[in-house]
Coordinates of C-alpha atoms in Angstrom, one line a residue:
M1 CA 163.6 148.0 38.3
R2 CA 162.5 144.4 37.1
A3 CA 160.8 142.3 39.5
V4 CA 158.5 139.4 39.8
D5 CA 156.2 138.1 42.5
A6 CA 156.8 134.4 42.6
H7 CA 154.1 133.5 44.9
A8 CA 150.8 135.1 45.7
H9 CA 147.0 134.3 46.0
L10 CA 145.1 136.5 43.9
H11 CA 141.9 134.4 44.3
D12 CA 141.8 135.4 48.1
P13 CA 138.7 137.3 49.0
R14 CA 140.7 140.2 50.6
L15 CA 142.1 141.0 47.1
R16 CA 138.8 140.5 45.2
G17 CA 137.4 143.9 45.4
D18 CA 140.2 145.8 43.7
L19 CA 142.0 143.1 42.0
D20 CA 142.5 145.2 38.6
E21 CA 144.0 148.2 40.7
I22 CA 146.3 145.5 42.5
V23 CA 147.6 144.1 39.2
A24 CA 148.1 147.7 37.8
R25 CA 150.0 148.7 40.9
A26 CA 152.2 145.7 40.6
G27 CA 153.1 146.6 37.0
A28 CA 153.8 150.3 37.9
A29 CA 156.2 149.0 40.6
G30 CA 158.1 146.9 37.9
V31 CA 156.6 143.5 38.6
E32 CA 156.6 141.7 35.4
R33 CA 155.0 138.4 36.4
I34 CA 152.9 137.4 39.3
L35 CA 152.6 133.6 40.1
S36 CA 149.2 132.9 41.8
C37 CA 148.7 129.7 43.5
G38 CA 145.8 127.6 44.1
E39 CA 144.9 126.0 47.4
D40 CA 142.5 123.3 46.2
V41 CA 140.5 122.5 43.0
P42 CA 138.0 125.5 43.4
T43 CA 140.6 128.1 44.0
S44 CA 142.8 126.5 41.2
D45 CA 140.0 127.2 38.8
A46 CA 139.4 130.7 40.1
T47 CA 143.1 131.4 39.8
L48 CA 143.1 130.4 36.2
A49 CA 140.1 132.5 35.4
I50 CA 142.0 135.6 37.1
A51 CA 145.0 134.6 34.7
R52 CA 142.7 134.8 31.7
R53 CA 141.9 138.3 32.4
H54 CA 145.5 139.5 33.5
S55 CA 148.3 138.9 31.1
S56 CA 150.9 139.3 33.9
V57 CA 149.6 136.7 35.9
R58 CA 150.6 132.9 35.7
V59 CA 149.2 130.0 37.6
A60 CA 150.2 127.0 40.0
V61 CA 147.3 124.6 40.4
G62 CA 147.2 122.1 43.4
V63 CA 146.0 121.2 46.7
H64 CA 147.6 122.8 49.7
P65 CA 148.6 120.8 53.0
H66 CA 145.9 122.6 54.8
R67 CA 143.4 121.3 52.3
A68 CA 144.9 117.7 51.9
S69 CA 142.0 115.9 53.1
T70 CA 140.1 117.1 49.8
W71 CA 142.6 115.2 47.7
S72 CA 140.9 112.5 45.6
D73 CA 141.3 110.9 42.1
E74 CA 138.6 113.4 40.9
A75 CA 140.9 116.1 42.3
A76 CA 143.8 114.7 40.2
T77 CA 141.9 114.5 37.0
R78 CA 140.7 118.2 37.3
L79 CA 144.2 119.5 38.0
R80 CA 145.3 117.6 35.2
E81 CA 142.8 119.2 32.9
L82 CA 143.7 122.7 34.3
A83 CA 147.4 122.0 33.6
R84 CA 146.8 122.0 29.9
D85 CA 146.3 125.8 30.0
E86 CA 149.3 127.7 28.8
R87 CA 149.0 129.8 31.8
V88 CA 149.7 127.2 34.1
V89 CA 153.2 126.8 34.9
A90 CA 153.5 124.8 38.0
I91 CA 151.7 122.4 40.3
G92 CA 151.3 123.9 43.7
E93 CA 150.7 125.0 46.3
I94 CA 151.6 121.6 47.7
G95 CA 153.7 120.4 50.7
I96 CA 153.9 119.4 54.4
D97 CA 152.7 121.7 57.3
L98 CA 153.3 120.2 60.8
S99 CA 152.4 123.4 62.6
G100 CA 149.1 121.6 63.9
R101 CA 146.9 124.0 62.0
S102 CA 146.8 121.6 58.9
A103 CA 145.2 118.4 57.7
P104 CA 146.4 115.0 59.3
R105 CA 149.9 114.1 58.6
V106 CA 149.0 110.9 56.6
A107 CA 146.6 113.0 54.4
Q108 CA 149.3 115.6 53.7
V109 CA 151.9 113.0 52.7
I110 CA 149.3 111.2 50.4
A111 CA 148.3 114.4 48.7
F112 CA 152.0 115.7 48.4
E113 CA 153.4 112.4 47.0
A114 CA 150.5 112.2 44.5
Q115 CA 150.9 115.7 43.3
L116 CA 154.7 115.3 43.1
R117 CA 154.1 112.3 40.8
L118 CA 151.6 114.5 38.7
A119 CA 154.1 117.2 38.3
R120 CA 156.7 114.7 37.2
E121 CA 154.1 113.4 34.6
L122 CA 153.5 116.7 33.3
D123 CA 157.1 117.7 33.4
L124 CA 156.1 120.9 35.4
P125 CA 157.9 122.3 38.5
V126 CA 156.4 122.2 41.9
V127 CA 155.6 125.1 44.4
V128 CA 156.2 123.6 47.8
H129 CA 155.0 124.9 51.1
V130 CA 156.8 123.6 54.2
R131 CA 156.3 124.7 57.8
D132 CA 157.9 122.7 60.6
G133 CA 158.2 119.7 58.3
G134 CA 161.4 120.2 56.3
A135 CA 162.7 116.7 56.9
L136 CA 159.6 114.9 56.1
A137 CA 159.0 116.9 52.8
R138 CA 162.6 116.1 51.6
E139 CA 161.9 112.4 52.5
V140 CA 158.8 112.5 50.3
I141 CA 160.5 114.3 47.5
D142 CA 163.4 111.7 47.7
R143 CA 160.9 109.0 47.3
V144 CA 159.4 110.3 44.2
R145 CA 162.5 111.5 42.4
G146 CA 162.9 113.5 39.2
T147 CA 160.9 116.5 40.6
F148 CA 162.1 120.1 40.7
G149 CA 160.7 123.5 41.6
M150 CA 160.7 126.1 44.3
L151 CA 160.3 126.1 48.2
H152 CA 158.1 129.0 48.9
C153 CA 158.4 131.4 51.9
Y154 CA 161.7 129.8 52.9
S155 CA 161.4 129.3 56.6
E156 CA 164.4 127.0 57.6
G157 CA 167.8 128.2 58.7
P158 CA 171.0 128.7 56.8
D159 CA 172.2 125.0 57.5
E160 CA 169.2 123.7 55.6
V161 CA 169.9 125.7 52.4
M162 CA 172.2 123.3 50.7
A163 CA 169.7 120.3 51.3
W164 CA 167.2 122.1 49.2
L165 CA 169.7 123.2 46.6
G166 CA 170.9 119.6 46.2
R167 CA 167.5 118.7 45.3
E168 CA 167.2 121.1 42.4
F169 CA 165.0 123.6 44.3
F170 CA 164.9 127.4 44.1
L171 CA 164.6 129.1 47.4
S172 CA 162.1 132.0 47.6
F173 CA 162.0 134.5 50.4
A174 CA 158.9 136.3 51.4
G175 CA 158.3 139.4 53.7
T176 CA 159.4 137.6 56.7
V177 CA 163.1 138.2 55.7
T178 CA 162.5 141.9 56.5
Y179 CA 161.2 141.5 60.1
P180 CA 163.8 142.7 62.5
K181 CA 164.0 139.4 64.7
N182 CA 164.6 137.2 61.7
D183 CA 168.3 137.3 61.6
P184 CA 168.6 133.4 60.8
L185 CA 166.4 133.9 57.8
R186 CA 168.5 136.9 56.5
R187 CA 171.8 134.7 57.0
A188 CA 169.9 131.8 55.0
A189 CA 169.0 134.3 52.1
A190 CA 172.8 135.1 51.7
V191 CA 173.7 131.5 51.2
P192 CA 172.3 130.4 47.9
P193 CA 174.0 131.5 44.6
A194 CA 172.1 134.2 42.9
T195 CA 170.9 131.7 40.2
A196 CA 168.8 129.9 42.8
L197 CA 167.0 132.9 44.3
L198 CA 163.3 133.9 44.1
V199 CA 161.2 136.6 46.0
E200 CA 157.6 136.7 46.6
T201 CA 154.9 138.5 48.6
D202 CA 152.4 135.3 49.5
A203 CA 149.9 138.1 49.2
P204 CA 147.6 138.8 51.0
Y205 CA 149.6 137.3 53.8
L206 CA 153.1 138.4 55.2
P207 CA 153.6 142.0 54.3
P208 CA 157.0 143.2 54.7
E209 CA 158.4 145.4 57.6
G210 CA 156.9 148.9 57.1
R211 CA 153.7 147.7 55.9
R212 CA 152.9 145.2 58.6
G213 CA 149.1 145.3 59.6
Q214 CA 148.3 146.1 56.0
R215 CA 147.0 143.7 53.4
N216 CA 149.9 142.6 51.4
E217 CA 149.8 142.8 47.6
P218 CA 152.2 141.9 44.9
A219 CA 153.7 145.4 44.4
F220 CA 155.3 145.2 48.0
V221 CA 157.7 142.5 46.7
V222 CA 160.1 145.3 45.8
D223 CA 160.5 145.8 49.5
T224 CA 161.5 142.1 50.0
L225 CA 163.8 142.2 47.0
A226 CA 165.5 145.3 48.5
A227 CA 165.9 143.5 51.8
V228 CA 167.4 140.3 50.2
A229 CA 169.7 142.7 48.2
R230 CA 170.9 144.4 51.2
T231 CA 171.7 141.0 53.0
R232 CA 173.8 139.9 49.9
G233 CA 175.5 143.2 49.5
V234 CA 174.2 143.9 46.0
A235 CA 172.0 146.5 44.3
P236 CA 168.3 145.6 44.0
E237 CA 168.2 146.2 40.4
E238 CA 170.9 143.6 39.8
L239 CA 169.1 140.9 42.2
G240 CA 165.7 142.0 40.6
A241 CA 167.2 141.0 37.1
A242 CA 168.6 137.8 38.2
V243 CA 165.4 136.9 39.9
A244 CA 163.3 137.5 36.9
G245 CA 165.7 135.4 34.9
N246 CA 165.3 132.6 37.5
A247 CA 161.7 132.6 37.3
A248 CA 161.8 132.4 33.4
N249 CA 164.3 129.6 33.8
L250 CA 162.3 127.5 36.2
F251 CA 158.8 128.1 34.7
G252 CA 159.9 127.7 31.3
A253 CA 158.3 129.0 27.9
R254 CA 154.8 129.5 29.4
W255 CA 156.1 132.1 31.9
G256 CA 157.0 134.4 29.0
T257 CA 154.0 133.9 26.7
T258 CA 151.4 136.5 26.8

């Protein structure tokens, strides 16, 4: 079965000790590509170094809303430099997080808008994090205009799906869609056309049902893929092929280069 992991954090210390084995297990499970996302300038640097060692890994570079207070002109300059590398396929992980555990709202909006503009300048997609802030995130995206990308770890309900599709965003579903109490999320996963879907692990976070309590890793994306396929009434192999094609369409020529 073909699969991709559209969002992971391979730089995370919890994956560092056996990263070679983790990437090998993903390949053995059918995972063709892993998108590993930075959270600030240092982790974006570290993630690109990983991709230089592993041909199946592609990179998003950016400043996460949790780290939005670190945004600066210097950070923008460094991200622009990193984005020249052929392994960098997106600007991310960027976005809005109003859960109360992130940077101040003003800092988040400044960093998010600036990175959307950077992505537009570089003609790269964005990888967007949204938690409890969908309306604000869409407002900022509408201000910038001309951006496109993916909404990672979709967490809103079925009613918000069309708002993202209308802004040319793919919706990516993580292990949370497998949790028994997440019926609204499964209903949301049934709404988009197959051409707008992605799946991810967000490794080492959010392991799928049956693996909860474990460290998540890219090989486990096949569990999430199977759950989304069940929700949509299709075979996992069919959905896996569609999702692999979607990732290639979104991330462009750099996604397929070795």
